[in-house]
């Protein structure tokens, strides 16, 4: 039997050219109040240049312990994630083939 939880875990990431920031939030979906439904659980920041590619970036993130938790298996499971990644800063920086 599956149990329903009103709390969901969200991963938010801001991957910039200099630094990458990751945060875990708990979202209480039983309330409609956006000011009280989202709680920051923990966050990490590290230099983006420490990772040579996206796989290396994810390995660096895993090594930070952001996903470690006390419990039966010591892991945090993420229900949803959003990633902000660097891109052109103006339409003049975009070229199409």
Tab-separated table of N, CA and C in Angstrom:
chain	number	residue	atom	x	y	z
A	1	UNK	N	0.839	-1.184	0.000
A	1	UNK	CA	0.000	0.000	0.000
A	1	UNK	C	0.885	1.249	0.000
A	2	UNK	N	0.610	2.194	-0.876
A	2	UNK	CA	1.362	3.433	-0.972
A	2	UNK	C	0.781	4.451	-0.003
A	3	UNK	N	1.662	5.127	0.726
A	3	UNK	CA	1.206	6.170	1.633
A	3	UNK	C	1.401	7.522	0.969
A	4	UNK	N	0.521	8.451	1.259
A	4	UNK	CA	0.564	9.790	0.698
A	4	UNK	C	1.193	10.736	1.698
A	5	UNK	N	2.135	11.531	1.238
A	5	UNK	CA	2.761	12.537	2.085
A	5	UNK	C	2.419	13.912	1.550
A	6	UNK	N	2.094	14.840	2.448
A	6	UNK	CA	1.781	16.199	2.003
A	6	UNK	C	3.048	17.015	1.801
A	7	UNK	N	4.221	16.460	2.140
A	7	UNK	CA	5.482	17.160	1.941
A	7	UNK	C	6.232	16.561	0.760
A	8	UNK	N	6.687	17.436	-0.115
A	8	UNK	CA	7.477	17.047	-1.278
A	8	UNK	C	8.833	17.737	-1.175
A	9	UNK	N	9.868	17.101	-1.700
A	9	UNK	CA	11.202	17.675	-1.678
A	9	UNK	C	11.548	18.202	-3.054
A	10	UNK	N	11.984	19.469	-3.089
A	10	UNK	CA	12.333	20.124	-4.336
A	10	UNK	C	13.820	20.466	-4.346
A	11	UNK	N	14.448	20.314	-5.499
A	11	UNK	CA	15.833	20.740	-5.695
A	11	UNK	C	15.816	21.932	-6.637
A	12	UNK	N	16.396	23.044	-6.196
A	12	UNK	CA	16.531	24.232	-7.044
A	12	UNK	C	18.013	24.461	-7.281
A	13	UNK	N	18.373	24.726	-8.536
A	13	UNK	CA	19.781	24.925	-8.880
A	13	UNK	C	19.945	26.169	-9.728
A	14	UNK	N	20.962	26.954	-9.402
A	14	UNK	CA	21.358	28.118	-10.187
A	14	UNK	C	22.802	27.872	-10.597
A	15	UNK	N	22.990	27.432	-11.825
A	15	UNK	CA	24.319	27.080	-12.312
A	15	UNK	C	24.826	28.254	-13.130
A	16	UNK	N	25.779	28.970	-12.569
A	16	UNK	CA	26.324	30.141	-13.242
A	16	UNK	C	27.711	29.877	-13.788
A	17	UNK	N	28.241	30.857	-14.465
A	17	UNK	CA	29.574	30.727	-15.023
A	17	UNK	C	30.657	30.728	-13.964
A	18	UNK	N	30.385	31.331	-12.811
A	18	UNK	CA	31.367	31.409	-11.730
A	18	UNK	C	31.059	30.440	-10.601
A	19	UNK	N	29.822	30.481	-10.114
A	19	UNK	CA	29.421	29.628	-8.994
A	19	UNK	C	28.145	28.866	-9.331
A	20	UNK	N	27.990	27.730	-8.687
A	20	UNK	CA	26.758	26.945	-8.768
A	20	UNK	C	26.159	26.869	-7.373
A	21	UNK	N	24.870	27.096	-7.298
A	21	UNK	CA	24.160	27.065	-6.024
A	21	UNK	C	23.042	26.041	-6.127
A	22	UNK	N	22.937	25.211	-5.111
A	22	UNK	CA	21.909	24.177	-5.060
A	22	UNK	C	21.211	24.277	-3.713
A	23	UNK	N	19.901	24.105	-3.703
A	23	UNK	CA	19.144	24.164	-2.456
A	23	UNK	C	18.046	23.111	-2.469
A	24	UNK	N	17.830	22.518	-1.322
A	24	UNK	CA	16.718	21.586	-1.127
A	24	UNK	C	15.640	22.296	-0.327
A	25	UNK	N	14.416	22.160	-0.795
A	25	UNK	CA	13.274	22.755	-0.122
A	25	UNK	C	12.255	21.673	0.188
A	26	UNK	N	11.509	21.875	1.248
A	26	UNK	CA	10.350	21.048	1.544
A	26	UNK	C	9.124	21.862	1.182
A	27	UNK	N	8.240	21.270	0.398
A	27	UNK	CA	7.009	21.929	-0.019
A	27	UNK	C	5.834	21.201	0.604
A	28	UNK	N	5.059	21.934	1.407
A	28	UNK	CA	3.856	21.364	2.015
A	28	UNK	C	2.692	21.627	1.076
A	29	UNK	N	2.255	20.585	0.381
A	29	UNK	CA	1.193	20.755	-0.611
A	29	UNK	C	-0.205	20.757	0.007
A	30	UNK	N	-0.281	20.612	1.332
A	30	UNK	CA	-1.592	20.632	1.984
A	30	UNK	C	-2.076	22.057	2.244
A	31	UNK	N	-1.217	23.059	1.991
A	31	UNK	CA	-1.610	24.445	2.214
A	31	UNK	C	-1.538	25.216	0.909
A	32	UNK	N	-2.356	26.237	0.778
A	32	UNK	CA	-2.338	27.089	-0.407
A	32	UNK	C	-1.586	28.388	-0.170
A	33	UNK	N	-0.955	28.518	0.985
A	33	UNK	CA	-0.244	29.743	1.327
A	33	UNK	C	1.212	29.628	0.876
A	34	UNK	N	1.608	30.344	-0.191
A	34	UNK	CA	2.970	30.214	-0.701
A	34	UNK	C	4.040	30.697	0.271
A	35	UNK	N	3.678	31.530	1.236
A	35	UNK	CA	4.660	32.038	2.196
A	35	UNK	C	5.008	31.022	3.275
A	36	UNK	N	4.128	30.095	3.525
A	36	UNK	CA	4.397	29.111	4.576
A	36	UNK	C	4.582	27.697	4.041
A	37	UNK	N	4.332	27.486	2.765
A	37	UNK	CA	4.382	26.125	2.242
A	37	UNK	C	5.784	25.681	1.836
A	38	UNK	N	6.716	26.615	1.661
A	38	UNK	CA	8.061	26.290	1.194
A	38	UNK	C	9.080	26.573	2.293
A	39	UNK	N	9.876	25.559	2.628
A	39	UNK	CA	10.873	25.696	3.688
A	39	UNK	C	12.235	25.262	3.159
A	40	UNK	N	13.248	26.124	3.314
A	40	UNK	CA	14.605	25.774	2.921
A	40	UNK	C	15.152	24.744	3.897
A	41	UNK	N	15.596	23.604	3.373
A	41	UNK	CA	16.172	22.552	4.210
A	41	UNK	C	17.681	22.725	4.350
A	42	UNK	N	18.355	22.924	3.222
A	42	UNK	CA	19.803	23.158	3.218
A	42	UNK	C	20.230	23.593	1.835
A	43	UNK	N	21.431	24.177	1.775
A	43	UNK	CA	21.942	24.637	0.487
A	43	UNK	C	23.456	24.510	0.446
A	44	UNK	N	23.997	24.481	-0.765
A	44	UNK	CA	25.440	24.434	-0.973
A	44	UNK	C	25.794	25.349	-2.142
A	45	UNK	N	27.053	25.797	-2.143
A	45	UNK	CA	27.571	26.645	-3.215
A	45	UNK	C	29.007	26.228	-3.467
A	46	UNK	N	29.374	26.121	-4.726
A	46	UNK	CA	30.763	25.821	-5.058
A	46	UNK	C	31.094	26.411	-6.423
A	47	UNK	N	32.388	26.490	-6.712
A	47	UNK	CA	32.848	27.069	-7.972
A	47	UNK	C	32.468	26.166	-9.132
A	48	UNK	N	31.847	26.745	-10.142
A	48	UNK	CA	31.460	25.982	-11.325
A	48	UNK	C	32.694	25.438	-12.037
A	49	UNK	N	33.782	26.176	-12.000
A	49	UNK	CA	35.009	25.755	-12.682
A	49	UNK	C	35.613	24.487	-12.088
A	50	UNK	N	35.152	24.097	-10.898
A	50	UNK	CA	35.660	22.859	-10.292
A	50	UNK	C	35.137	21.626	-11.023
A	51	UNK	N	34.180	21.829	-11.914
A	51	UNK	CA	33.604	20.719	-12.690
A	51	UNK	C	33.876	20.958	-14.175
A	52	UNK	N	34.342	19.933	-14.856
A	52	UNK	CA	34.687	20.076	-16.273
A	52	UNK	C	33.487	19.903	-17.205
A	53	UNK	N	32.414	19.271	-16.726
A	53	UNK	CA	31.214	19.062	-17.535
A	53	UNK	C	30.033	18.836	-16.598
A	54	UNK	N	28.848	18.622	-17.160
A	54	UNK	CA	27.649	18.484	-16.317
A	54	UNK	C	27.712	17.240	-15.433
A	55	UNK	N	28.281	16.162	-15.931
A	55	UNK	CA	28.411	14.953	-15.104
A	55	UNK	C	29.325	15.220	-13.916
A	56	UNK	N	30.430	15.889	-14.171
A	56	UNK	CA	31.364	16.238	-13.094
A	56	UNK	C	30.700	17.181	-12.087
A	57	UNK	N	29.868	18.093	-12.582
A	57	UNK	CA	29.144	19.016	-11.707
A	57	UNK	C	28.214	18.243	-10.771
A	58	UNK	N	27.505	17.252	-11.302
A	58	UNK	CA	26.599	16.445	-10.483
A	58	UNK	C	27.375	15.596	-9.475
A	59	UNK	N	28.546	15.111	-9.864
A	59	UNK	CA	29.376	14.345	-8.925
A	59	UNK	C	29.873	15.248	-7.791
A	60	UNK	N	30.266	16.470	-8.137
A	60	UNK	CA	30.686	17.433	-7.119
A	60	UNK	C	29.529	17.714	-6.170
A	61	UNK	N	28.340	17.887	-6.716
A	61	UNK	CA	27.149	18.104	-5.894
A	61	UNK	C	26.919	16.918	-4.959
A	62	UNK	N	27.012	15.713	-5.479
A	62	UNK	CA	26.801	14.516	-4.654
A	62	UNK	C	27.820	14.451	-3.522
A	63	UNK	N	29.048	14.876	-3.783
A	63	UNK	CA	30.107	14.833	-2.776
A	63	UNK	C	29.911	15.860	-1.662
A	64	UNK	N	29.047	16.866	-1.868
A	64	UNK	CA	28.829	17.889	-0.846
A	64	UNK	C	28.022	17.380	0.338
A	65	UNK	N	27.314	16.277	0.174
A	65	UNK	CA	26.472	15.761	1.247
A	65	UNK	C	25.092	16.387	1.288
A	66	UNK	N	24.735	17.166	0.282
A	66	UNK	CA	23.418	17.820	0.261
A	66	UNK	C	22.291	16.805	0.357
A	67	UNK	N	22.494	15.617	-0.210
A	67	UNK	CA	21.437	14.614	-0.243
A	67	UNK	C	21.535	13.588	0.876
A	68	UNK	N	22.404	13.823	1.849
A	68	UNK	CA	22.519	12.905	2.986
A	68	UNK	C	21.498	13.282	4.049
A	69	UNK	N	20.935	12.276	4.664
A	69	UNK	CA	19.936	12.513	5.704
A	69	UNK	C	20.000	11.400	6.726
A	70	UNK	N	19.527	11.709	7.906
A	70	UNK	CA	19.410	10.642	8.887
A	70	UNK	C	18.138	9.874	8.566
A	71	UNK	N	18.186	8.602	8.721
A	71	UNK	CA	17.034	7.770	8.405
A	71	UNK	C	17.489	6.368	8.082
A	72	UNK	N	16.558	5.568	7.628
A	72	UNK	CA	16.856	4.158	7.410
A	72	UNK	C	17.912	3.944	6.331
A	73	UNK	N	17.890	4.738	5.264
A	73	UNK	CA	18.887	4.542	4.217
A	73	UNK	C	19.822	5.727	4.051
A	74	UNK	N	19.625	6.785	4.825
A	74	UNK	CA	20.516	7.936	4.790
A	74	UNK	C	20.463	8.759	3.518
A	75	UNK	N	19.401	8.656	2.746
A	75	UNK	CA	19.288	9.392	1.491
A	75	UNK	C	18.039	10.259	1.468
A	76	UNK	N	18.124	11.342	0.709
A	76	UNK	CA	16.972	12.202	0.468
A	76	UNK	C	16.547	12.004	-0.976
A	77	UNK	N	15.275	11.796	-1.197
A	77	UNK	CA	14.745	11.631	-2.543
A	77	UNK	C	14.068	12.918	-2.974
A	78	UNK	N	14.331	13.356	-4.193
A	78	UNK	CA	13.803	14.605	-4.725
A	78	UNK	C	12.580	14.304	-5.581
A	79	UNK	N	11.495	15.026	-5.314
A	79	UNK	CA	10.262	14.849	-6.071
A	79	UNK	C	10.236	15.684	-7.348
A	80	UNK	N	10.914	16.832	-7.337
A	80	UNK	CA	10.949	17.707	-8.509
A	80	UNK	C	12.216	18.556	-8.452
A	81	UNK	N	12.687	18.981	-9.619
A	81	UNK	CA	13.894	19.807	-9.685
A	81	UNK	C	13.742	20.866	-10.759
A	82	UNK	N	14.399	22.003	-10.532
A	82	UNK	CA	14.458	23.062	-11.535
A	82	UNK	C	15.904	23.538	-11.599
A	83	UNK	N	16.409	23.706	-12.824
A	83	UNK	CA	17.786	24.126	-13.043
A	83	UNK	C	17.806	25.410	-13.871
A	84	UNK	N	18.458	26.438	-13.354
A	84	UNK	CA	18.712	27.658	-14.112
A	84	UNK	C	20.155	27.558	-14.597
A	85	UNK	N	20.344	27.629	-15.913
A	85	UNK	CA	21.679	27.459	-16.475
A	85	UNK	C	22.085	28.712	-17.251
A	86	UNK	N	23.401	28.940	-17.393
A	86	UNK	CA	23.836	30.153	-18.096
A	86	UNK	C	23.483	30.096	-19.577
A	87	UNK	N	23.235	31.245	-20.105
A	87	UNK	CA	22.911	31.356	-21.519
A	87	UNK	C	23.222	32.755	-22.001
A	88	UNK	N	22.788	33.084	-23.202
A	88	UNK	CA	23.044	34.415	-23.741
A	88	UNK	C	22.455	35.496	-22.848
A	89	UNK	N	23.147	36.624	-22.743
A	89	UNK	CA	22.662	37.713	-21.905
A	89	UNK	C	21.823	38.723	-22.671
A	90	UNK	N	21.834	38.614	-24.003
A	90	UNK	CA	20.978	39.485	-24.812
A	90	UNK	C	20.690	38.796	-26.138
A	91	UNK	N	19.691	39.284	-26.820
A	91	UNK	CA	19.357	38.705	-28.120
A	91	UNK	C	20.507	38.873	-29.116
A	92	UNK	N	21.353	39.878	-28.923
A	92	UNK	CA	22.493	40.080	-29.815
A	92	UNK	C	23.501	38.948	-29.701
A	93	UNK	N	23.479	38.200	-28.575
A	93	UNK	CA	24.416	37.102	-28.371
A	93	UNK	C	23.942	35.797	-29.007
A	94	UNK	N	22.745	35.785	-29.564
A	94	UNK	CA	22.172	34.569	-30.128
A	94	UNK	C	22.352	34.571	-31.647
A	95	UNK	N	22.856	33.457	-32.157
A	95	UNK	CA	22.937	33.329	-33.613
A	95	UNK	C	22.266	32.019	-34.008
A	96	UNK	N	21.500	32.085	-35.051
A	96	UNK	CA	20.794	30.906	-35.550
A	96	UNK	C	21.396	30.495	-36.886
A	97	UNK	N	21.439	29.184	-37.151
A	97	UNK	CA	22.010	28.732	-38.431
A	97	UNK	C	21.174	29.158	-39.621
